[in-house]
């Protein structure tokens, strides 16, 4: 399941740049690019994109039609997607944020800033209402995030271990899950990601962590020791 998006922007170069950056990521579905809000409405109503990149004019007037967009979606009882405004100045971007948008990008769009926004998105294709969605051919699996104990790399796939003792093979790399799992999942080894809420002890000298209700000991590699401080902070905050 990919993250769908629409671009509404009268600057063609900006629209093309956003499309090209997201296209390289591979997890995004482009639904279309439009110069005017009104022309995008039918696509928005039909496809219900996850994200709208909305360009603001150089001079934002409250009577202009940009916010007609959200009004029209509400009128049709369509959930408001994540809206990212594209603005030439922070002033107009801040005004837009008051209208309920989730973020803004200054033009010309910087690749690093766009990628930062993507990394902040809690909206990832696998996650809906704290549920992990795995699809393999005709097999759909739905796993509660809270039930995931740890993940272990298996070449180019990943084995997911649940609190029930079940092991599920996922045809994604461990790096993929490192990017997309919620913050309480921390990489502790080249082959392991662990759910912090189940850690009962970290033996730093022996490079081992212990899991609740299990005799299993997971290794902590030297290359990921920098993650231990973050892991401890997460455990203390749970």
Short mmCIF file of C-alpha atoms in Angstrom, two decimals:
data_model
loop_
_atom_site.label_atom_id
_atom_site.label_comp_id
_atom_site.label_asym_id
_atom_site.label_seq_id
_atom_site.Cartn_x
_atom_site.Cartn_y
_atom_site.Cartn_z
CA UNK A 1 0.00 0.00 0.00
CA UNK A 2 1.57 3.26 -1.13
CA UNK A 3 1.09 6.81 0.11
CA UNK A 4 -0.94 8.72 -2.48
CA UNK A 5 -0.52 12.41 -3.14
CA UNK A 6 -1.73 15.27 -5.32
CA UNK A 7 0.14 18.47 -6.19
CA UNK A 8 -1.74 21.76 -6.61
CA UNK A 9 0.84 24.30 -7.71
CA UNK A 10 0.98 26.88 -10.51
CA UNK A 11 4.77 26.71 -10.74
CA UNK A 12 5.51 23.77 -13.01
CA UNK A 13 9.15 23.48 -11.93
CA UNK A 14 8.13 23.14 -8.28
CA UNK A 15 5.54 20.48 -9.10
CA UNK A 16 8.01 18.49 -11.20
CA UNK A 17 10.67 18.70 -8.48
CA UNK A 18 8.34 17.31 -5.80
CA UNK A 19 7.18 14.55 -8.11
CA UNK A 20 10.75 13.55 -9.04
CA UNK A 21 11.91 13.44 -5.41
CA UNK A 22 8.98 11.33 -4.25
CA UNK A 23 9.18 9.09 -7.30
CA UNK A 24 12.71 8.11 -6.24
CA UNK A 25 11.44 7.00 -2.83
CA UNK A 26 9.27 4.26 -4.31
CA UNK A 27 6.55 4.30 -1.62
CA UNK A 28 4.48 7.12 -3.11
CA UNK A 29 1.63 7.08 -5.62
CA UNK A 30 1.26 10.19 -7.79
CA UNK A 31 -2.41 10.97 -8.53
CA UNK A 32 -1.94 14.16 -10.52
CA UNK A 33 -0.73 17.74 -10.64
CA UNK A 34 -3.03 20.74 -11.03
CA UNK A 35 -2.60 24.48 -11.43
CA UNK A 36 -5.98 25.39 -9.92
CA UNK A 37 -7.69 24.08 -6.80
CA UNK A 38 -11.08 23.76 -8.51
CA UNK A 39 -9.73 21.43 -11.19
CA UNK A 40 -8.23 19.12 -8.56
CA UNK A 41 -11.49 18.68 -6.62
CA UNK A 42 -12.90 15.76 -8.71
CA UNK A 43 -9.67 13.77 -8.27
CA UNK A 44 -9.58 14.53 -4.55
CA UNK A 45 -13.17 13.40 -4.06
CA UNK A 46 -12.71 10.24 -6.10
CA UNK A 47 -9.28 9.10 -4.90
CA UNK A 48 -9.01 10.59 -1.39
CA UNK A 49 -5.21 11.14 -1.43
CA UNK A 50 -3.17 10.86 1.74
CA UNK A 51 -1.25 14.09 1.08
CA UNK A 52 -1.93 17.31 -0.81
CA UNK A 53 0.97 19.61 -1.68
CA UNK A 54 -0.75 22.97 -1.96
CA UNK A 55 1.03 25.96 -3.49
CA UNK A 56 0.20 29.37 -2.11
CA UNK A 57 0.18 32.49 -4.27
CA UNK A 58 2.68 35.26 -3.66
CA UNK A 59 -0.03 37.27 -1.92
CA UNK A 60 -2.46 35.21 0.13
CA UNK A 61 -5.90 36.77 0.38
CA UNK A 62 -8.55 35.29 2.66
CA UNK A 63 -11.05 35.48 -0.20
CA UNK A 64 -8.93 33.39 -2.53
CA UNK A 65 -9.93 29.83 -3.30
CA UNK A 66 -7.13 27.88 -1.60
CA UNK A 67 -9.25 27.25 1.49
CA UNK A 68 -12.21 26.46 -0.70
CA UNK A 69 -10.36 23.16 -0.91
CA UNK A 70 -10.93 22.12 2.71
CA UNK A 71 -14.47 23.52 2.71
CA UNK A 72 -15.36 21.42 -0.34
CA UNK A 73 -13.87 18.26 1.19
CA UNK A 74 -15.85 18.79 4.40
CA UNK A 75 -19.02 19.45 2.43
CA UNK A 76 -18.60 16.06 0.76
CA UNK A 77 -17.75 14.41 4.10
CA UNK A 78 -14.27 13.51 2.88
CA UNK A 79 -11.60 13.28 5.62
CA UNK A 80 -9.12 16.15 5.29
CA UNK A 81 -5.79 14.69 4.13
CA UNK A 82 -2.41 15.90 5.29
CA UNK A 83 -1.89 19.26 3.58
CA UNK A 84 1.60 20.61 3.02
CA UNK A 85 1.68 24.20 1.79
CA UNK A 86 4.32 25.43 -0.64
CA UNK A 87 5.14 29.07 0.00
CA UNK A 88 7.75 31.62 -0.98
CA UNK A 89 7.75 33.19 2.49
CA UNK A 90 7.37 31.94 6.06
CA UNK A 91 4.78 34.63 6.75
CA UNK A 92 2.23 33.09 4.41
CA UNK A 93 3.21 29.61 5.49
CA UNK A 94 2.45 30.44 9.15
CA UNK A 95 -0.91 31.88 8.15
CA UNK A 96 -1.65 28.66 6.30
CA UNK A 97 -0.76 26.58 9.35
CA UNK A 98 -3.57 28.34 11.20
CA UNK A 99 -5.89 26.84 8.61
CA UNK A 100 -4.94 23.34 9.78
CA UNK A 101 -2.17 22.26 7.40
CA UNK A 102 0.40 19.87 8.83
CA UNK A 103 3.55 21.48 7.50
CA UNK A 104 5.03 23.85 4.95
CA UNK A 105 7.92 23.87 2.51
CA UNK A 106 9.56 27.03 1.26
CA UNK A 107 10.09 27.48 -2.45
CA UNK A 108 12.30 26.60 -4.16
CA UNK A 109 11.73 23.20 -2.54
CA UNK A 110 14.84 21.80 -0.89
CA UNK A 111 15.34 18.04 -1.28
CA UNK A 112 16.58 17.61 2.28
CA UNK A 113 13.60 19.45 3.77
CA UNK A 114 11.13 17.40 1.73
CA UNK A 115 12.81 14.17 2.82
CA UNK A 116 12.72 15.35 6.44
CA UNK A 117 8.99 15.87 6.13
CA UNK A 118 8.59 12.40 4.67
CA UNK A 119 10.54 10.86 7.53
CA UNK A 120 8.31 12.65 10.05
CA UNK A 121 5.16 11.26 8.55
CA UNK A 122 3.41 8.88 10.88
CA UNK A 123 1.40 8.04 7.82
CA UNK A 124 3.32 5.15 6.27
CA UNK A 125 1.80 2.61 3.99
CA UNK A 126 2.03 -0.24 6.51
CA UNK A 127 0.44 1.54 9.43
CA UNK A 128 -3.20 2.25 10.04
CA UNK A 129 -4.60 2.73 13.56
CA UNK A 130 -1.54 1.13 15.18
CA UNK A 131 -1.80 -1.89 12.94
CA UNK A 132 0.98 -3.30 10.79
CA UNK A 133 -0.26 -4.35 7.36
CA UNK A 134 1.74 -6.98 5.49
CA UNK A 135 0.88 -8.09 1.99
CA UNK A 136 2.40 -11.05 0.21
CA UNK A 137 0.76 -12.15 -3.02
CA UNK A 138 -2.80 -13.02 -1.93
CA UNK A 139 -1.99 -13.16 1.79
CA UNK A 140 -2.92 -10.12 3.89
CA UNK A 141 -1.76 -10.01 7.50
CA UNK A 142 -2.81 -7.44 10.11
CA UNK A 143 -0.62 -7.24 13.21
CA UNK A 144 -1.11 -5.00 16.22
CA UNK A 145 2.02 -2.92 16.68
CA UNK A 146 1.86 -3.52 20.45
CA UNK A 147 2.15 -7.28 19.82
CA UNK A 148 5.44 -6.99 17.93
CA UNK A 149 8.30 -8.03 20.20
CA UNK A 150 11.26 -7.69 17.86
CA UNK A 151 12.31 -7.98 14.24
CA UNK A 152 15.24 -9.99 12.92
CA UNK A 153 16.90 -9.61 9.53
CA UNK A 154 16.91 -12.63 7.24
CA UNK A 155 18.90 -11.62 4.17
CA UNK A 156 16.56 -9.35 2.17
CA UNK A 157 13.51 -10.22 4.24
CA UNK A 158 12.64 -9.80 7.93
CA UNK A 159 11.24 -12.20 10.51
CA UNK A 160 8.77 -10.56 12.89
CA UNK A 161 8.45 -12.14 16.35
CA UNK A 162 5.23 -11.57 18.27
CA UNK A 163 4.53 -11.70 22.00
CA UNK A 164 2.46 -14.82 21.33
CA UNK A 165 5.58 -16.64 20.14
CA UNK A 166 4.50 -16.59 16.50
CA UNK A 167 7.06 -15.78 13.81
CA UNK A 168 5.93 -14.05 10.62
CA UNK A 169 8.07 -13.61 7.52
CA UNK A 170 7.86 -10.18 5.93
CA UNK A 171 9.30 -9.58 2.48
CA UNK A 172 10.85 -6.23 3.40
CA UNK A 173 14.36 -5.46 4.61
CA UNK A 174 15.13 -4.63 8.23
CA UNK A 175 16.16 -1.18 7.05
CA UNK A 176 12.62 -0.67 5.76
CA UNK A 177 11.16 -1.45 9.19
CA UNK A 178 13.75 0.74 10.90
CA UNK A 179 12.45 3.67 8.83
CA UNK A 180 8.76 2.98 9.24
CA UNK A 181 8.12 1.47 12.67
CA UNK A 182 7.10 3.86 15.49
CA UNK A 183 9.80 5.44 17.71
CA UNK A 184 9.62 2.76 20.44
CA UNK A 185 11.25 0.33 18.00
CA UNK A 186 15.01 0.80 18.15
CA UNK A 187 17.79 -0.74 16.07
CA UNK A 188 20.27 -2.41 18.46
CA UNK A 189 22.16 -4.61 16.05
CA UNK A 190 22.71 -5.07 12.34
CA UNK A 191 20.17 -7.89 12.54
CA UNK A 192 17.75 -6.73 15.25
CA UNK A 193 15.12 -4.09 16.01
CA UNK A 194 13.49 -4.34 19.42
CA UNK A 195 10.27 -3.00 20.92
CA UNK A 196 11.45 -0.87 23.88
CA UNK A 197 8.29 -1.51 25.89
CA UNK A 198 9.33 -5.15 26.39
CA UNK A 199 12.91 -4.56 27.51
CA UNK A 200 13.52 -5.33 31.21
CA UNK A 201 17.31 -5.09 31.34
CA UNK A 202 20.25 -3.88 29.27
CA UNK A 203 23.62 -5.36 30.17
CA UNK A 204 25.96 -2.89 28.55
CA UNK A 205 29.16 -4.71 29.49
CA UNK A 206 27.96 -7.94 27.92
CA UNK A 207 26.19 -6.20 25.00
CA UNK A 208 22.88 -7.93 25.74
CA UNK A 209 19.31 -6.85 26.37
CA UNK A 210 16.62 -8.95 28.07
CA UNK A 211 12.95 -9.13 27.12
CA UNK A 212 9.91 -9.33 29.36
CA UNK A 213 8.45 -12.81 29.76
CA UNK A 214 11.23 -14.42 27.75
CA UNK A 215 14.60 -16.05 28.37
CA UNK A 216 15.73 -14.70 25.03
CA UNK A 217 18.73 -12.37 25.03
CA UNK A 218 19.19 -10.03 22.09
CA UNK A 219 22.67 -8.80 21.17
CA UNK A 220 23.59 -5.12 21.16
CA UNK A 221 26.33 -4.43 18.65
CA UNK A 222 29.01 -1.78 19.17
CA UNK A 223 27.96 0.01 15.99
CA UNK A 224 24.51 0.66 17.48
CA UNK A 225 25.55 1.56 21.04
CA UNK A 226 24.76 5.18 20.24
CA UNK A 227 21.10 4.14 20.19
CA UNK A 228 21.22 2.97 23.83
CA UNK A 229 20.68 6.44 25.30
CA UNK A 230 17.62 6.92 23.11
CA UNK A 231 16.44 3.43 24.05
CA UNK A 232 16.73 4.21 27.76
CA UNK A 233 14.84 7.50 27.33
CA UNK A 234 12.03 5.70 25.52
CA UNK A 235 11.79 2.98 28.19
CA UNK A 236 11.62 5.57 30.99
CA UNK A 237 8.91 7.50 29.15
CA UNK A 238 6.64 4.49 28.61
#
